[in-house]
């Protein structure tokens, strides 16, 4: 208690700084999840992708990032274990941010698309189990989170497979693919817009003091989705396409239409990513702020200070703008060859999975979700369409991330604890 009273402001500054570093790492590494497929399918240039991602990552983090944050903050370790020694919770959460942030920057430097969720969850488990005791960890909660890491890529893969096959059947396998694309693509846009609007209205608006009933929220989501579909239909109708061209040219023109759709789904994926992964940076930060501001009381629920979500959102944006291009290449080009239609199927499947999971408060791995979706699209074309060596390397990076996060967190925890005891 005395340590928090005497050095609380310094611990708060440290937590804010490393929370920002962690958010920077999230933006630098995980931007590939939001933008890799768009760049890989040539629907967007890297510069265009970064601009779009900056806007929608920030929006998702700020408006819809609070739900998952509570799970990261208090769902993994038992906060009440720290009631007698609340400073240990502050040390541990700062150590977790340091550990996960360090690993993300190293992985990004080498172009490895690792899971930021694995990094921070592993770090929190590490300091909780070793620094305090095995009983401090909510193993049941952890089990649910780990299960979601397995289930969500499979769900995203199945959904991507089904979406791609529906596009194949409704558009590419018809006598007039161009007319079919003009007919059906706006419906895909309506679906994507509804998913994006739903989480914003149901989970995000409460953070800015706007409350809507369930029916009002549903009607608003439908209105937004239908508006987006109408705008998409107008945009598609303005494309200059020769209707008398041969079928091969029709396929090329259909991909142009999906290119428009990819821009929209890129926005969806960036929003979904921001809403889910900002928690990895600001969850531990929120725990430290709660302990210090309450004078050492360890509370299961604390209100997010006004500056916490923007700090995480800004960190994500700066990370992706300055250091994000390295990992985009891996997911966008190296797993399987992506066209706009394939990239669309992967992105909207991943965005839907992430947004729904985020709304349920599950801190899933967007990396695993999107890779699962890309694999689903690749599998629709046969196993030969996948670069299995790249897939293997990605899986290995996932496996090592959690133990590395835990190990670094334990090291940093004891360093911080030793320094504070010497003061």
GROMACS .gro file of N, CA and C in nm, residues 110-265:
model
  468
  110UNK      N    1   1.126  -0.966  -3.786
  110UNK     CA    2   1.155  -1.082  -3.871
  110UNK      C    3   1.038  -1.118  -3.963
  111UNK      N    4   0.927  -1.042  -3.954
  111UNK     CA    5   0.813  -1.067  -4.042
  111UNK      C    6   0.727  -1.184  -4.002
  112UNK      N    7   0.731  -1.224  -3.874
  112UNK     CA    8   0.650  -1.337  -3.826
  112UNK      C    9   0.513  -1.287  -3.780
  113UNK      N   10   0.404  -1.341  -3.834
  113UNK     CA   11   0.270  -1.299  -3.790
  113UNK      C   12   0.227  -1.375  -3.665
  114UNK      N   13   0.274  -1.332  -3.550
  114UNK     CA   14   0.241  -1.401  -3.425
  114UNK      C   15   0.112  -1.344  -3.367
  115UNK      N   16   0.061  -1.413  -3.269
  115UNK     CA   17  -0.065  -1.371  -3.207
  115UNK      C   18  -0.037  -1.277  -3.090
  116UNK      N   19  -0.091  -1.156  -3.101
  116UNK     CA   20  -0.076  -1.062  -2.989
  116UNK      C   21  -0.156  -1.110  -2.868
  117UNK      N   22  -0.267  -1.179  -2.894
  117UNK     CA   23  -0.347  -1.233  -2.784
  117UNK      C   24  -0.270  -1.341  -2.708
  118UNK      N   25  -0.207  -1.432  -2.782
  118UNK     CA   26  -0.121  -1.532  -2.718
  118UNK      C   27  -0.015  -1.464  -2.633
  119UNK      N   28   0.044  -1.358  -2.687
  119UNK     CA   29   0.155  -1.291  -2.619
  119UNK      C   30   0.113  -1.237  -2.483
  120UNK      N   31   0.002  -1.163  -2.480
  120UNK     CA   32  -0.036  -1.098  -2.354
  120UNK      C   33  -0.098  -1.197  -2.257
  121UNK      N   34  -0.177  -1.292  -2.307
  121UNK     CA   35  -0.237  -1.392  -2.217
  121UNK      C   36  -0.127  -1.479  -2.156
  122UNK      N   37  -0.030  -1.521  -2.239
  122UNK     CA   38   0.083  -1.599  -2.187
  122UNK      C   39   0.161  -1.521  -2.083
  123UNK      N   40   0.179  -1.391  -2.108
  123UNK     CA   41   0.253  -1.307  -2.014
  123UNK      C   42   0.180  -1.296  -1.880
  124UNK      N   43   0.049  -1.276  -1.885
  124UNK     CA   44  -0.029  -1.263  -1.761
  124UNK      C   45  -0.031  -1.395  -1.684
  125UNK      N   46  -0.045  -1.506  -1.756
  125UNK     CA   47  -0.040  -1.638  -1.690
  125UNK      C   48   0.097  -1.658  -1.625
  126UNK      N   49   0.205  -1.617  -1.694
  126UNK     CA   50   0.341  -1.635  -1.643
  126UNK      C   51   0.363  -1.567  -1.510
  127UNK      N   52   0.333  -1.437  -1.504
  127UNK     CA   53   0.358  -1.366  -1.378
  127UNK      C   54   0.261  -1.410  -1.270
  128UNK      N   55   0.135  -1.445  -1.310
  128UNK     CA   56   0.038  -1.487  -1.211
  128UNK      C   57   0.074  -1.620  -1.147
  129UNK      N   58   0.114  -1.717  -1.230
  129UNK     CA   59   0.142  -1.853  -1.180
  129UNK      C   60   0.273  -1.861  -1.103
  130UNK      N   61   0.378  -1.796  -1.155
  130UNK     CA   62   0.511  -1.809  -1.094
  130UNK      C   63   0.539  -1.696  -0.994
  131UNK      N   64   0.497  -1.575  -1.031
  131UNK     CA   65   0.525  -1.461  -0.943
  131UNK      C   66   0.439  -1.459  -0.819
  132UNK      N   67   0.319  -1.516  -0.827
  132UNK     CA   68   0.227  -1.511  -0.712
  132UNK      C   69   0.188  -1.652  -0.668
  133UNK      N   70   0.143  -1.735  -0.760
  133UNK     CA   71   0.103  -1.871  -0.726
  133UNK      C   72   0.006  -1.926  -0.829
  134UNK      N   73   0.006  -2.057  -0.844
  134UNK     CA   74  -0.081  -2.120  -0.944
  134UNK      C   75  -0.228  -2.090  -0.919
  135UNK      N   76  -0.264  -2.070  -0.791
  135UNK     CA   77  -0.403  -2.043  -0.757
  135UNK      C   78  -0.449  -1.906  -0.807
  136UNK      N   79  -0.354  -1.819  -0.840
  136UNK     CA   80  -0.391  -1.685  -0.885
  136UNK      C   81  -0.451  -1.685  -1.025
  137UNK      N   82  -0.427  -1.792  -1.099
  137UNK     CA   83  -0.473  -1.798  -1.238
  137UNK      C   84  -0.612  -1.862  -1.245
  138UNK      N   85  -0.702  -1.797  -1.319
  138UNK     CA   86  -0.834  -1.855  -1.345
  138UNK      C   87  -0.819  -1.957  -1.456
  139UNK      N   88  -0.785  -2.080  -1.421
  139UNK     CA   89  -0.756  -2.180  -1.524
  139UNK      C   90  -0.878  -2.214  -1.608
  140UNK      N   91  -0.997  -2.207  -1.547
  140UNK     CA   92  -1.118  -2.233  -1.625
  140UNK      C   93  -1.139  -2.127  -1.732
  141UNK      N   94  -1.116  -2.000  -1.696
  141UNK     CA   95  -1.126  -1.890  -1.792
  141UNK      C   96  -1.021  -1.905  -1.901
  142UNK      N   97  -0.900  -1.940  -1.859
  142UNK     CA   98  -0.790  -1.959  -1.954
  142UNK      C   99  -0.825  -2.072  -2.051
  143UNK      N  100  -0.884  -2.180  -1.997
  143UNK     CA  101  -0.924  -2.291  -2.082
  143UNK      C  102  -1.023  -2.248  -2.190
  144UNK      N  103  -1.117  -2.162  -2.150
  144UNK     CA  104  -1.215  -2.111  -2.248
  144UNK      C  105  -1.149  -2.027  -2.355
  145UNK      N  106  -1.052  -1.945  -2.313
  145UNK     CA  107  -0.980  -1.861  -2.409
  145UNK      C  108  -0.899  -1.947  -2.505
  146UNK      N  109  -0.828  -2.045  -2.450
  146UNK     CA  110  -0.747  -2.134  -2.535
  146UNK      C  111  -0.836  -2.213  -2.631
  147UNK      N  112  -0.951  -2.257  -2.581
  147UNK     CA  113  -1.044  -2.329  -2.668
  147UNK      C  114  -1.090  -2.241  -2.784
  148UNK      N  115  -1.109  -2.111  -2.754
  148UNK     CA  116  -1.152  -2.019  -2.860
  148UNK      C  117  -1.044  -2.004  -2.966
  149UNK      N  118  -0.916  -2.020  -2.925
  149UNK     CA  119  -0.807  -2.013  -3.024
  149UNK      C  120  -0.813  -2.129  -3.122
  150UNK      N  121  -0.868  -2.240  -3.078
  150UNK     CA  122  -0.880  -2.357  -3.166
  150UNK      C  123  -1.009  -2.348  -3.248
  151UNK      N  124  -1.117  -2.311  -3.181
  151UNK     CA  125  -1.249  -2.311  -3.245
  151UNK      C  126  -1.261  -2.201  -3.351
  152UNK      N  127  -1.215  -2.080  -3.318
  152UNK     CA  128  -1.238  -1.968  -3.410
  152UNK      C  129  -1.169  -1.983  -3.545
  153UNK      N  130  -1.042  -2.031  -3.552
  153UNK     CA  131  -0.985  -2.049  -3.687
  153UNK      C  132  -1.063  -2.151  -3.770
  154UNK      N  133  -1.111  -2.256  -3.702
  154UNK     CA  134  -1.190  -2.358  -3.773
  154UNK      C  135  -1.322  -2.298  -3.823
  155UNK      N  136  -1.389  -2.222  -3.736
  155UNK     CA  137  -1.514  -2.157  -3.777
  155UNK      C  138  -1.490  -2.059  -3.891
  156UNK      N  139  -1.383  -1.978  -3.877
  156UNK     CA  140  -1.351  -1.881  -3.983
  156UNK      C  141  -1.319  -1.952  -4.113
  157UNK      N  142  -1.246  -2.064  -4.104
  157UNK     CA  143  -1.212  -2.141  -4.223
  157UNK      C  144  -1.335  -2.197  -4.292
  158UNK      N  145  -1.427  -2.253  -4.211
  158UNK     CA  146  -1.551  -2.308  -4.267
  158UNK      C  147  -1.635  -2.198  -4.331
  159UNK      N  148  -1.646  -2.084  -4.259
  159UNK     CA  149  -1.726  -1.972  -4.311
  159UNK      C  150  -1.666  -1.917  -4.440
  160UNK      N  151  -1.533  -1.903  -4.443
  160UNK     CA  152  -1.466  -1.854  -4.564
  160UNK      C  153  -1.487  -1.951  -4.681
  161UNK      N  154  -1.476  -2.079  -4.651
  161UNK     CA  155  -1.499  -2.183  -4.754
  161UNK      C  156  -1.640  -2.169  -4.811
  162UNK      N  157  -1.739  -2.156  -4.723
  162UNK     CA  158  -1.878  -2.146  -4.768
  162UNK      C  159  -1.904  -2.019  -4.847
  163UNK      N  160  -1.847  -1.907  -4.800
  163UNK     CA  161  -1.867  -1.779  -4.871
  163UNK      C  162  -1.804  -1.785  -5.010
  164UNK      N  163  -1.681  -1.840  -5.016
  164UNK     CA  164  -1.613  -1.850  -5.146
  164UNK      C  165  -1.689  -1.942  -5.240
  165UNK      N  166  -1.736  -2.056  -5.187
  165UNK     CA  167  -1.811  -2.150  -5.271
  165UNK      C  168  -1.944  -2.091  -5.316
  166UNK      N  169  -2.005  -2.008  -5.230
  166UNK     CA  170  -2.131  -1.942  -5.270
  166UNK      C  171  -2.105  -1.844  -5.384
  167UNK      N  172  -1.993  -1.770  -5.374
  167UNK     CA  173  -1.957  -1.678  -5.483
  167UNK      C  174  -1.928  -1.756  -5.612
  168UNK      N  175  -1.863  -1.871  -5.595
  168UNK     CA  176  -1.831  -1.956  -5.711
  168UNK      C  177  -1.960  -2.002  -5.780
  169UNK      N  178  -2.056  -2.045  -5.699
  169UNK     CA  179  -2.181  -2.101  -5.754
  169UNK      C  180  -2.272  -1.991  -5.809
  170UNK      N  181  -2.285  -1.882  -5.734
  170UNK     CA  182  -2.379  -1.777  -5.773
  170UNK      C  183  -2.324  -1.686  -5.884
  171UNK      N  184  -2.191  -1.678  -5.894
  171UNK     CA  185  -2.131  -1.579  -5.986
  171UNK      C  186  -2.043  -1.645  -6.092
  172UNK      N  187  -1.934  -1.709  -6.050
  172UNK     CA  188  -1.832  -1.753  -6.144
  172UNK      C  189  -1.877  -1.869  -6.233
  173UNK      N  190  -1.963  -1.956  -6.182
  173UNK     CA  191  -2.005  -2.073  -6.258
  173UNK      C  192  -2.130  -2.049  -6.341
  174UNK      N  193  -2.176  -1.924  -6.350
  174UNK     CA  194  -2.297  -1.893  -6.427
  174UNK      C  195  -2.260  -1.859  -6.571
  175UNK      N  196  -2.362  -1.851  -6.657
  175UNK     CA  197  -2.339  -1.818  -6.798
  175UNK      C  198  -2.294  -1.674  -6.816
  176UNK      N  199  -2.340  -1.587  -6.727
  176UNK     CA  200  -2.302  -1.445  -6.735
  176UNK      C  201  -2.249  -1.400  -6.600
  177UNK      N  202  -2.120  -1.428  -6.572
  177UNK     CA  203  -2.063  -1.394  -6.441
  177UNK      C  204  -2.073  -1.245  -6.407
  178UNK      N  205  -2.062  -1.162  -6.508
  178UNK     CA  206  -2.064  -1.017  -6.484
  178UNK      C  207  -2.201  -0.971  -6.433
  179UNK      N  208  -2.305  -1.015  -6.500
  179UNK     CA  209  -2.440  -0.979  -6.457
  179UNK      C  210  -2.470  -1.037  -6.318
  180UNK      N  211  -2.421  -1.159  -6.294
  180UNK     CA  212  -2.443  -1.222  -6.163
  180UNK      C  213  -2.370  -1.145  -6.053
  181UNK      N  214  -2.248  -1.097  -6.083
  181UNK     CA  215  -2.173  -1.021  -5.984
  181UNK      C  216  -2.245  -0.891  -5.950
  182UNK      N  217  -2.295  -0.822  -6.051
  182UNK     CA  218  -2.368  -0.698  -6.027
  182UNK      C  219  -2.493  -0.723  -5.943
  183UNK      N  220  -2.549  -0.843  -5.960
  183UNK     CA  221  -2.672  -0.878  -5.889
  183UNK      C  222  -2.645  -0.915  -5.743
  184UNK      N  223  -2.539  -0.997  -5.720
  184UNK     CA  224  -2.521  -1.056  -5.587
  184UNK      C  225  -2.420  -0.985  -5.496
  185UNK      N  226  -2.322  -0.917  -5.555
  185UNK     CA  227  -2.219  -0.854  -5.471
  185UNK      C  228  -2.278  -0.754  -5.371
  186UNK      N  229  -2.377  -0.671  -5.409
  186UNK     CA  230  -2.436  -0.581  -5.308
  186UNK      C  231  -2.491  -0.654  -5.186
  187UNK      N  232  -2.540  -0.780  -5.203
  187UNK     CA  233  -2.591  -0.855  -5.088
  187UNK      C  234  -2.476  -0.892  -4.993
  188UNK      N  235  -2.360  -0.926  -5.051
  188UNK     CA  236  -2.243  -0.951  -4.967
  188UNK      C  237  -2.205  -0.825  -4.888
  189UNK      N  238  -2.218  -0.710  -4.954
  189UNK     CA  239  -2.185  -0.583  -4.888
  189UNK      C  240  -2.282  -0.555  -4.772
  190UNK      N  241  -2.410  -0.587  -4.794
  190UNK     CA  242  -2.510  -0.568  -4.688
  190UNK      C  243  -2.475  -0.655  -4.567
  191UNK      N  244  -2.437  -0.780  -4.594
  191UNK     CA  245  -2.400  -0.871  -4.485
  191UNK      C  246  -2.280  -0.818  -4.406
  192UNK      N  247  -2.177  -0.773  -4.478
  192UNK     CA  248  -2.057  -0.721  -4.412
  192UNK      C  249  -2.089  -0.596  -4.331
  193UNK      N  250  -2.170  -0.507  -4.388
  193UNK     CA  251  -2.205  -0.383  -4.319
  193UNK      C  252  -2.286  -0.410  -4.193
  194UNK      N  253  -2.376  -0.508  -4.201
  194UNK     CA  254  -2.458  -0.540  -4.084
  194UNK      C  255  -2.372  -0.591  -3.969
  195UNK      N  256  -2.276  -0.679  -4.001
  195UNK     CA  257  -2.187  -0.732  -3.897
  195UNK      C  258  -2.110  -0.618  -3.829
  196UNK      N  259  -2.056  -0.530  -3.911
  196UNK     CA  260  -1.977  -0.420  -3.857
  196UNK      C  261  -2.063  -0.324  -3.774
  197UNK      N  262  -2.182  -0.293  -3.826
  197UNK     CA  263  -2.270  -0.200  -3.754
  197UNK      C  264  -2.322  -0.262  -3.625
  198UNK      N  265  -2.346  -0.392  -3.626
  198UNK     CA  266  -2.406  -0.459  -3.510
  198UNK      C  267  -2.319  -0.445  -3.386
  199UNK      N  268  -2.188  -0.472  -3.401
  199UNK     CA  269  -2.102  -0.463  -3.283
  199UNK      C  270  -2.083  -0.318  -3.239
  200UNK      N  271  -2.084  -0.226  -3.335
  200UNK     CA  272  -2.070  -0.085  -3.299
  200UNK      C  273  -2.189  -0.038  -3.216
  201UNK      N  274  -2.307  -0.073  -3.262
  201UNK     CA  275  -2.429  -0.027  -3.195
  201UNK      C  276  -2.448  -0.097  -3.061
  202UNK      N  277  -2.426  -0.229  -3.057
  202UNK     CA  278  -2.457  -0.305  -2.935
  202UNK      C  279  -2.348  -0.293  -2.829
  203UNK      N  280  -2.222  -0.280  -2.872
  203UNK     CA  281  -2.112  -0.282  -2.776
  203UNK      C  282  -2.035  -0.151  -2.767
  204UNK      N  283  -2.040  -0.072  -2.873
  204UNK     CA  284  -1.951   0.044  -2.878
  204UNK      C  285  -2.012   0.175  -2.833
  205UNK      N  286  -2.140   0.198  -2.864
  205UNK     CA  287  -2.196   0.329  -2.839
  205UNK      C  288  -2.207   0.364  -2.691
  206UNK      N  289  -2.210   0.260  -2.605
  206UNK     CA  290  -2.221   0.288  -2.462
  206UNK      C  291  -2.097   0.360  -2.409
  207UNK      N  292  -1.984   0.343  -2.481
  207UNK     CA  293  -1.861   0.410  -2.436
  207UNK      C  294  -1.866   0.560  -2.459
  208UNK      N  295  -1.956   0.605  -2.548
  208UNK     CA  296  -1.968   0.749  -2.571
  208UNK      C  297  -2.103   0.802  -2.521
  209UNK      N  298  -2.168   0.723  -2.435
  209UNK     CA  299  -2.289   0.769  -2.367
  209UNK      C  300  -2.416   0.761  -2.449
  210UNK      N  301  -2.417   0.681  -2.555
  210UNK     CA  302  -2.538   0.666  -2.637
  210UNK      C  303  -2.598   0.529  -2.609
  211UNK      N  304  -2.721   0.528  -2.562
  211UNK     CA  305  -2.787   0.401  -2.532
  211UNK      C  306  -2.909   0.380  -2.621
  212UNK      N  307  -2.915   0.267  -2.688
  212UNK     CA  308  -3.029   0.233  -2.773
  212UNK      C  309  -3.089   0.102  -2.727
  213UNK      N  310  -3.221   0.089  -2.744
  213UNK     CA  311  -3.285  -0.039  -2.712
  213UNK      C  312  -3.244  -0.142  -2.817
  214UNK      N  313  -3.271  -0.270  -2.790
  214UNK     CA  314  -3.234  -0.376  -2.883
  214UNK      C  315  -3.299  -0.356  -3.020
  215UNK      N  316  -3.429  -0.321  -3.018
  215UNK     CA  317  -3.500  -0.301  -3.145
  215UNK      C  318  -3.447  -0.181  -3.221
  216UNK      N  319  -3.422  -0.071  -3.148
  216UNK     CA  320  -3.367   0.049  -3.213
  216UNK      C  321  -3.231   0.019  -3.274
  217UNK      N  322  -3.147  -0.055  -3.198
  217UNK     CA  323  -3.015  -0.089  -3.247
  217UNK      C  324  -3.021  -0.175  -3.372
  218UNK      N  325  -3.114  -0.273  -3.371
  218UNK     CA  326  -3.129  -0.363  -3.485
  218UNK      C  327  -3.174  -0.286  -3.609
  219UNK      N  328  -3.270  -0.196  -3.592
  219UNK     CA  329  -3.319  -0.115  -3.704
  219UNK      C  330  -3.208  -0.026  -3.760
  220UNK      N  331  -3.127   0.031  -3.670
  220UNK     CA  332  -3.016   0.116  -3.714
  220UNK      C  333  -2.915   0.035  -3.794
  221UNK      N  334  -2.884  -0.086  -3.746
  221UNK     CA  335  -2.789  -0.173  -3.816
  221UNK      C  336  -2.841  -0.208  -3.956
  222UNK      N  337  -2.971  -0.241  -3.965
  222UNK     CA  338  -3.030  -0.274  -4.095
  222UNK      C  339  -3.025  -0.155  -4.188
  223UNK      N  340  -3.053  -0.035  -4.134
  223UNK     CA  341  -3.050   0.086  -4.217
  223UNK      C  342  -2.910   0.112  -4.271
  224UNK      N  343  -2.811   0.096  -4.184
  224UNK     CA  344  -2.672   0.116  -4.227
  224UNK      C  345  -2.634   0.014  -4.334
  225UNK      N  346  -2.669  -0.113  -4.310
  225UNK     CA  347  -2.634  -0.219  -4.404
  225UNK      C  348  -2.699  -0.197  -4.540
  226UNK      N  349  -2.827  -0.160  -4.541
  226UNK     CA  350  -2.898  -0.137  -4.668
  226UNK      C  351  -2.840  -0.016  -4.741
  227UNK      N  352  -2.800   0.086  -4.665
  227UNK     CA  353  -2.739   0.205  -4.726
  227UNK      C  354  -2.607   0.170  -4.793
  228UNK      N  355  -2.528   0.090  -4.724
  228UNK     CA  356  -2.399   0.047  -4.781
  228UNK      C  357  -2.422  -0.036  -4.908
  229UNK      N  358  -2.522  -0.125  -4.904
  229UNK     CA  359  -2.554  -0.205  -5.022
  229UNK      C  360  -2.595  -0.118  -5.140
  230UNK      N  361  -2.674  -0.016  -5.113
  230UNK     CA  362  -2.717   0.075  -5.220
  230UNK      C  363  -2.599   0.152  -5.279
  231UNK      N  364  -2.511   0.200  -5.190
  231UNK     CA  365  -2.392   0.272  -5.238
  231UNK      C  366  -2.303   0.179  -5.321
  232UNK      N  367  -2.289   0.055  -5.273
  232UNK     CA  368  -2.209  -0.043  -5.346
  232UNK      C  369  -2.266  -0.072  -5.485
  233UNK      N  370  -2.400  -0.081  -5.492
  233UNK     CA  371  -2.465  -0.108  -5.620
  233UNK      C  372  -2.438   0.006  -5.719
  234UNK      N  373  -2.442   0.129  -5.669
  234UNK     CA  374  -2.414   0.245  -5.754
  234UNK      C  375  -2.269   0.243  -5.800
  235UNK      N  376  -2.177   0.214  -5.707
  235UNK     CA  377  -2.034   0.210  -5.742
  235UNK      C  378  -2.005   0.104  -5.847
  236UNK      N  379  -2.068  -0.013  -5.831
  236UNK     CA  380  -2.046  -0.123  -5.927
  236UNK      C  381  -2.102  -0.086  -6.065
  237UNK      N  382  -2.217  -0.019  -6.067
  237UNK     CA  383  -2.279   0.018  -6.195
  237UNK      C  384  -2.195   0.119  -6.272
  238UNK      N  385  -2.109   0.192  -6.203
  238UNK     CA  386  -2.026   0.294  -6.269
  238UNK      C  387  -1.894   0.238  -6.323
  239UNK      N  388  -1.867   0.112  -6.293
  239UNK     CA  389  -1.745   0.052  -6.348
  239UNK      C  390  -1.754   0.042  -6.500
  240UNK      N  391  -1.647   0.084  -6.568
  240UNK     CA  392  -1.645   0.077  -6.714
  240UNK      C  393  -1.601  -0.064  -6.757
  241UNK      N  394  -1.698  -0.144  -6.802
  241UNK     CA  395  -1.673  -0.284  -6.837
  241UNK      C  396  -1.738  -0.314  -6.971
  242UNK      N  397  -1.667  -0.386  -7.058
  242UNK     CA  398  -1.719  -0.423  -7.189
  242UNK      C  399  -1.806  -0.549  -7.176
  243UNK      N  400  -1.936  -0.537  -7.195
  243UNK     CA  401  -2.024  -0.653  -7.178
  243UNK      C  402  -2.009  -0.758  -7.288
  244UNK      N  403  -1.948  -0.720  -7.400
  244UNK     CA  404  -1.934  -0.812  -7.513
  244UNK      C  405  -1.802  -0.889  -7.511
  245UNK      N  406  -1.724  -0.870  -7.407
  245UNK     CA  407  -1.595  -0.940  -7.400
  245UNK      C  408  -1.615  -1.089  -7.378
  246UNK      N  409  -1.507  -1.167  -7.400
  246UNK     CA  410  -1.520  -1.312  -7.380
  246UNK      C  411  -1.529  -1.345  -7.231
  247UNK      N  412  -1.555  -1.473  -7.201
  247UNK     CA  413  -1.582  -1.512  -7.063
  247UNK      C  414  -1.460  -1.491  -6.974
  248UNK      N  415  -1.341  -1.511  -7.029
  248UNK     CA  416  -1.219  -1.489  -6.951
  248UNK      C  417  -1.209  -1.344  -6.905
  249UNK      N  418  -1.245  -1.253  -6.997
  249UNK     CA  419  -1.246  -1.111  -6.961
  249UNK      C  420  -1.357  -1.083  -6.859
  250UNK      N  421  -1.467  -1.156  -6.871
  250UNK     CA  422  -1.575  -1.140  -6.772
  250UNK      C  423  -1.524  -1.174  -6.632
  251UNK      N  424  -1.447  -1.283  -6.622
  251UNK     CA  425  -1.391  -1.320  -6.492
  251UNK      C  426  -1.303  -1.208  -6.437
  252UNK      N  427  -1.222  -1.149  -6.524
  252UNK     CA  428  -1.135  -1.037  -6.484
  252UNK      C  429  -1.219  -0.920  -6.436
  253UNK      N  430  -1.327  -0.892  -6.508
  253UNK     CA  431  -1.415  -0.781  -6.470
  253UNK      C  432  -1.487  -0.809  -6.339
  254UNK      N  433  -1.526  -0.936  -6.318
  254UNK     CA  434  -1.589  -0.973  -6.191
  254UNK      C  435  -1.493  -0.951  -6.075
  255UNK      N  436  -1.366  -0.986  -6.097
  255UNK     CA  437  -1.266  -0.962  -5.992
  255UNK      C  438  -1.252  -0.813  -5.962
  256UNK      N  439  -1.272  -0.727  -6.065
  256UNK     CA  440  -1.270  -0.582  -6.042
  256UNK      C  441  -1.382  -0.542  -5.946
  257UNK      N  442  -1.498  -0.605  -5.966
  257UNK     CA  443  -1.612  -0.576  -5.878
  257UNK      C  444  -1.581  -0.622  -5.736
  258UNK      N  445  -1.520  -0.741  -5.724
  258UNK     CA  446  -1.481  -0.787  -5.591
  258UNK      C  447  -1.371  -0.699  -5.532
  259UNK      N  448  -1.295  -0.634  -5.620
  259UNK     CA  449  -1.195  -0.539  -5.572
  259UNK      C  450  -1.259  -0.425  -5.494
  260UNK      N  451  -1.374  -0.377  -5.544
  260UNK     CA  452  -1.449  -0.274  -5.470
  260UNK      C  453  -1.494  -0.329  -5.335
  261UNK      N  454  -1.543  -0.454  -5.339
  261UNK     CA  455  -1.592  -0.517  -5.216
  261UNK      C  456  -1.478  -0.537  -5.117
  262UNK      N  457  -1.358  -0.567  -5.168
  262UNK     CA  458  -1.242  -0.587  -5.080
  262UNK      C  459  -1.210  -0.462  -5.000
  263UNK      N  460  -1.229  -0.346  -5.062
  263UNK     CA  461  -1.204  -0.221  -4.990
  263UNK      C  462  -1.297  -0.211  -4.870
  264UNK      N  463  -1.422  -0.249  -4.892
  264UNK     CA  464  -1.518  -0.245  -4.782
  264UNK      C  465  -1.487  -0.349  -4.675
  265UNK      N  466  -1.457  -0.472  -4.718
  265UNK     CA  467  -1.427  -0.575  -4.619
  265UNK      C  468  -1.296  -0.545  -4.545
   0.00000   0.00000   0.00000
